[in-house]
């Protein structure tokens, strides 16, 4: 079962519950492995870049998201919370 919510959305590859991605991955297990590898790499980079004056605001998290996922996902990713919806452009 996919962890992604909107199976009928055009962000998915046709006939799957796997988001469209730059690598053309259609297997959810493979996609999860690639995402895990990207997150592991990103954790190291972001931890190394933290400074005492780092502000954990919306701009910081948007940049974190962009830098982590831009190599895998296409130009627009929607992040949903119960009361908010964000659209982040990687252009």
mmCIF file of the C-alpha atoms, coordinates in Angstrom:
data_MODEL
# 
_entry.id   MODEL 
# 
loop_
_atom_site.group_PDB 
_atom_site.id 
_atom_site.type_symbol 
_atom_site.label_atom_id 
_atom_site.label_alt_id 
_atom_site.label_comp_id 
_atom_site.label_asym_id 
_atom_site.label_entity_id 
_atom_site.label_seq_id 
_atom_site.pdbx_PDB_ins_code 
_atom_site.Cartn_x 
_atom_site.Cartn_y 
_atom_site.Cartn_z 
_atom_site.occupancy 
_atom_site.B_iso_or_equiv 
_atom_site.pdbx_formal_charge 
_atom_site.auth_seq_id 
_atom_site.auth_comp_id 
_atom_site.auth_asym_id 
_atom_site.auth_atom_id 
_atom_site.pdbx_PDB_model_num 
ATOM 1  C CA . UNK A 1 1  ? 0.000  0.000  0.000   1.00 0.00 ? 1  UNK A CA 1 
ATOM 2  C CA . UNK A 1 2  ? 1.327  3.395  -0.976  1.00 0.00 ? 2  UNK A CA 1 
ATOM 3  C CA . UNK A 1 3  ? 2.096  6.051  1.582   1.00 0.00 ? 3  UNK A CA 1 
ATOM 4  C CA . UNK A 1 4  ? 0.995  8.635  -0.961  1.00 0.00 ? 4  UNK A CA 1 
ATOM 5  C CA . UNK A 1 5  ? -2.584 9.894  -0.598  1.00 0.00 ? 5  UNK A CA 1 
ATOM 6  C CA . UNK A 1 6  ? -3.994 10.933 -3.945  1.00 0.00 ? 6  UNK A CA 1 
ATOM 7  C CA . UNK A 1 7  ? -3.814 7.876  -6.202  1.00 0.00 ? 7  UNK A CA 1 
ATOM 8  C CA . UNK A 1 8  ? -6.008 9.440  -8.918  1.00 0.00 ? 8  UNK A CA 1 
ATOM 9  C CA . UNK A 1 9  ? -3.889 12.580 -9.135  1.00 0.00 ? 9  UNK A CA 1 
ATOM 10 C CA . UNK A 1 10 ? -1.843 13.395 -12.233 1.00 0.00 ? 10 UNK A CA 1 
ATOM 11 C CA . UNK A 1 11 ? 1.290  13.382 -10.078 1.00 0.00 ? 11 UNK A CA 1 
ATOM 12 C CA . UNK A 1 12 ? 1.257  9.559  -10.357 1.00 0.00 ? 12 UNK A CA 1 
ATOM 13 C CA . UNK A 1 13 ? 2.523  7.417  -13.173 1.00 0.00 ? 13 UNK A CA 1 
ATOM 14 C CA . UNK A 1 14 ? -0.455 5.981  -15.082 1.00 0.00 ? 14 UNK A CA 1 
ATOM 15 C CA . UNK A 1 15 ? -1.863 2.845  -13.480 1.00 0.00 ? 15 UNK A CA 1 
ATOM 16 C CA . UNK A 1 16 ? 0.321  3.134  -10.380 1.00 0.00 ? 16 UNK A CA 1 
ATOM 17 C CA . UNK A 1 17 ? 0.391  4.860  -7.040  1.00 0.00 ? 17 UNK A CA 1 
ATOM 18 C CA . UNK A 1 18 ? 4.017  5.885  -7.653  1.00 0.00 ? 18 UNK A CA 1 
ATOM 19 C CA . UNK A 1 19 ? 4.692  9.603  -8.196  1.00 0.00 ? 19 UNK A CA 1 
ATOM 20 C CA . UNK A 1 20 ? 6.114  10.688 -11.551 1.00 0.00 ? 20 UNK A CA 1 
ATOM 21 C CA . UNK A 1 21 ? 9.852  11.026 -11.104 1.00 0.00 ? 21 UNK A CA 1 
ATOM 22 C CA . UNK A 1 22 ? 12.925 11.964 -13.122 1.00 0.00 ? 22 UNK A CA 1 
ATOM 23 C CA . UNK A 1 23 ? 14.258 8.392  -13.065 1.00 0.00 ? 23 UNK A CA 1 
ATOM 24 C CA . UNK A 1 24 ? 11.091 6.793  -14.434 1.00 0.00 ? 24 UNK A CA 1 
ATOM 25 C CA . UNK A 1 25 ? 10.824 4.474  -11.426 1.00 0.00 ? 25 UNK A CA 1 
ATOM 26 C CA . UNK A 1 26 ? 7.471  2.654  -11.305 1.00 0.00 ? 26 UNK A CA 1 
ATOM 27 C CA . UNK A 1 27 ? 8.241  0.117  -8.585  1.00 0.00 ? 27 UNK A CA 1 
ATOM 28 C CA . UNK A 1 28 ? 7.282  1.534  -5.167  1.00 0.00 ? 28 UNK A CA 1 
ATOM 29 C CA . UNK A 1 29 ? 9.943  -0.539 -3.401  1.00 0.00 ? 29 UNK A CA 1 
ATOM 30 C CA . UNK A 1 30 ? 12.690 0.829  -5.636  1.00 0.00 ? 30 UNK A CA 1 
ATOM 31 C CA . UNK A 1 31 ? 11.362 4.372  -5.215  1.00 0.00 ? 31 UNK A CA 1 
ATOM 32 C CA . UNK A 1 32 ? 11.382 3.966  -1.438  1.00 0.00 ? 32 UNK A CA 1 
ATOM 33 C CA . UNK A 1 33 ? 15.003 2.780  -1.585  1.00 0.00 ? 33 UNK A CA 1 
ATOM 34 C CA . UNK A 1 34 ? 16.033 5.782  -3.703  1.00 0.00 ? 34 UNK A CA 1 
ATOM 35 C CA . UNK A 1 35 ? 14.186 8.157  -1.365  1.00 0.00 ? 35 UNK A CA 1 
ATOM 36 C CA . UNK A 1 36 ? 15.912 6.581  1.656   1.00 0.00 ? 36 UNK A CA 1 
ATOM 37 C CA . UNK A 1 37 ? 19.326 7.003  0.019   1.00 0.00 ? 37 UNK A CA 1 
ATOM 38 C CA . UNK A 1 38 ? 18.595 10.658 -0.803  1.00 0.00 ? 38 UNK A CA 1 
ATOM 39 C CA . UNK A 1 39 ? 17.429 11.318 2.766   1.00 0.00 ? 39 UNK A CA 1 
ATOM 40 C CA . UNK A 1 40 ? 20.496 9.665  4.249   1.00 0.00 ? 40 UNK A CA 1 
ATOM 41 C CA . UNK A 1 41 ? 22.737 11.826 2.070   1.00 0.00 ? 41 UNK A CA 1 
ATOM 42 C CA . UNK A 1 42 ? 20.722 14.969 2.860   1.00 0.00 ? 42 UNK A CA 1 
ATOM 43 C CA . UNK A 1 43 ? 20.857 14.371 6.632   1.00 0.00 ? 43 UNK A CA 1 
ATOM 44 C CA . UNK A 1 44 ? 24.652 14.465 6.521   1.00 0.00 ? 44 UNK A CA 1 
ATOM 45 C CA . UNK A 1 45 ? 24.766 17.599 4.391   1.00 0.00 ? 45 UNK A CA 1 
ATOM 46 C CA . UNK A 1 46 ? 22.219 19.504 6.443   1.00 0.00 ? 46 UNK A CA 1 
ATOM 47 C CA . UNK A 1 47 ? 23.778 18.499 9.764   1.00 0.00 ? 47 UNK A CA 1 
ATOM 48 C CA . UNK A 1 48 ? 27.171 19.698 8.538   1.00 0.00 ? 48 UNK A CA 1 
ATOM 49 C CA . UNK A 1 49 ? 25.694 23.032 7.445   1.00 0.00 ? 49 UNK A CA 1 
ATOM 50 C CA . UNK A 1 50 ? 23.851 23.831 10.691  1.00 0.00 ? 50 UNK A CA 1 
ATOM 51 C CA . UNK A 1 51 ? 25.028 26.970 12.417  1.00 0.00 ? 51 UNK A CA 1 
ATOM 52 C CA . UNK A 1 52 ? 24.046 28.406 15.809  1.00 0.00 ? 52 UNK A CA 1 
ATOM 53 C CA . UNK A 1 53 ? 22.009 31.083 14.039  1.00 0.00 ? 53 UNK A CA 1 
ATOM 54 C CA . UNK A 1 54 ? 20.165 28.728 11.653  1.00 0.00 ? 54 UNK A CA 1 
ATOM 55 C CA . UNK A 1 55 ? 16.512 29.757 11.438  1.00 0.00 ? 55 UNK A CA 1 
ATOM 56 C CA . UNK A 1 56 ? 14.101 26.855 11.093  1.00 0.00 ? 56 UNK A CA 1 
ATOM 57 C CA . UNK A 1 57 ? 11.467 28.815 9.215   1.00 0.00 ? 57 UNK A CA 1 
ATOM 58 C CA . UNK A 1 58 ? 9.413  28.131 6.078   1.00 0.00 ? 58 UNK A CA 1 
ATOM 59 C CA . UNK A 1 59 ? 12.235 29.256 3.785   1.00 0.00 ? 59 UNK A CA 1 
ATOM 60 C CA . UNK A 1 60 ? 14.683 26.880 5.452   1.00 0.00 ? 60 UNK A CA 1 
ATOM 61 C CA . UNK A 1 61 ? 12.353 23.905 5.094   1.00 0.00 ? 61 UNK A CA 1 
ATOM 62 C CA . UNK A 1 62 ? 11.472 24.789 1.499   1.00 0.00 ? 62 UNK A CA 1 
ATOM 63 C CA . UNK A 1 63 ? 15.179 24.883 0.642   1.00 0.00 ? 63 UNK A CA 1 
ATOM 64 C CA . UNK A 1 64 ? 15.770 21.615 2.494   1.00 0.00 ? 64 UNK A CA 1 
ATOM 65 C CA . UNK A 1 65 ? 12.922 19.979 0.585   1.00 0.00 ? 65 UNK A CA 1 
ATOM 66 C CA . UNK A 1 66 ? 14.103 21.361 -2.775  1.00 0.00 ? 66 UNK A CA 1 
ATOM 67 C CA . UNK A 1 67 ? 17.705 20.266 -2.278  1.00 0.00 ? 67 UNK A CA 1 
ATOM 68 C CA . UNK A 1 68 ? 16.691 16.799 -1.128  1.00 0.00 ? 68 UNK A CA 1 
ATOM 69 C CA . UNK A 1 69 ? 14.098 15.985 -3.792  1.00 0.00 ? 69 UNK A CA 1 
ATOM 70 C CA . UNK A 1 70 ? 14.849 18.095 -6.894  1.00 0.00 ? 70 UNK A CA 1 
ATOM 71 C CA . UNK A 1 71 ? 17.084 15.392 -8.362  1.00 0.00 ? 71 UNK A CA 1 
ATOM 72 C CA . UNK A 1 72 ? 14.278 12.811 -8.102  1.00 0.00 ? 72 UNK A CA 1 
ATOM 73 C CA . UNK A 1 73 ? 10.995 14.611 -8.562  1.00 0.00 ? 73 UNK A CA 1 
ATOM 74 C CA . UNK A 1 74 ? 9.746  16.896 -11.301 1.00 0.00 ? 74 UNK A CA 1 
ATOM 75 C CA . UNK A 1 75 ? 9.160  20.616 -11.134 1.00 0.00 ? 75 UNK A CA 1 
ATOM 76 C CA . UNK A 1 76 ? 6.276  20.755 -8.685  1.00 0.00 ? 76 UNK A CA 1 
ATOM 77 C CA . UNK A 1 77 ? 5.648  18.755 -5.532  1.00 0.00 ? 77 UNK A CA 1 
ATOM 78 C CA . UNK A 1 78 ? 2.670  19.272 -3.257  1.00 0.00 ? 78 UNK A CA 1 
ATOM 79 C CA . UNK A 1 79 ? 3.122  18.880 0.465   1.00 0.00 ? 79 UNK A CA 1 
ATOM 80 C CA . UNK A 1 80 ? -0.141 18.497 2.352   1.00 0.00 ? 80 UNK A CA 1 
ATOM 81 C CA . UNK A 1 81 ? -0.868 19.021 6.003   1.00 0.00 ? 81 UNK A CA 1 
ATOM 82 C CA . UNK A 1 82 ? -4.331 18.816 7.580   1.00 0.00 ? 82 UNK A CA 1 
ATOM 83 C CA . UNK A 1 83 ? -4.886 22.579 7.308   1.00 0.00 ? 83 UNK A CA 1 
ATOM 84 C CA . UNK A 1 84 ? -2.296 23.724 4.726   1.00 0.00 ? 84 UNK A CA 1 
ATOM 85 C CA . UNK A 1 85 ? -1.140 22.876 1.248   1.00 0.00 ? 85 UNK A CA 1 
ATOM 86 C CA . UNK A 1 86 ? 2.223  23.943 -0.161  1.00 0.00 ? 86 UNK A CA 1 
ATOM 87 C CA . UNK A 1 87 ? 3.501  23.869 -3.706  1.00 0.00 ? 87 UNK A CA 1 
ATOM 88 C CA . UNK A 1 88 ? 7.261  24.004 -4.158  1.00 0.00 ? 88 UNK A CA 1 
ATOM 89 C CA . UNK A 1 89 ? 8.738  24.742 -7.544  1.00 0.00 ? 89 UNK A CA 1 
ATOM 90 C CA . UNK A 1 90 ? 12.173 23.364 -8.409  1.00 0.00 ? 90 UNK A CA 1 
ATOM 91 C CA . UNK A 1 91 ? 12.531 25.587 -11.487 1.00 0.00 ? 91 UNK A CA 1 
# 
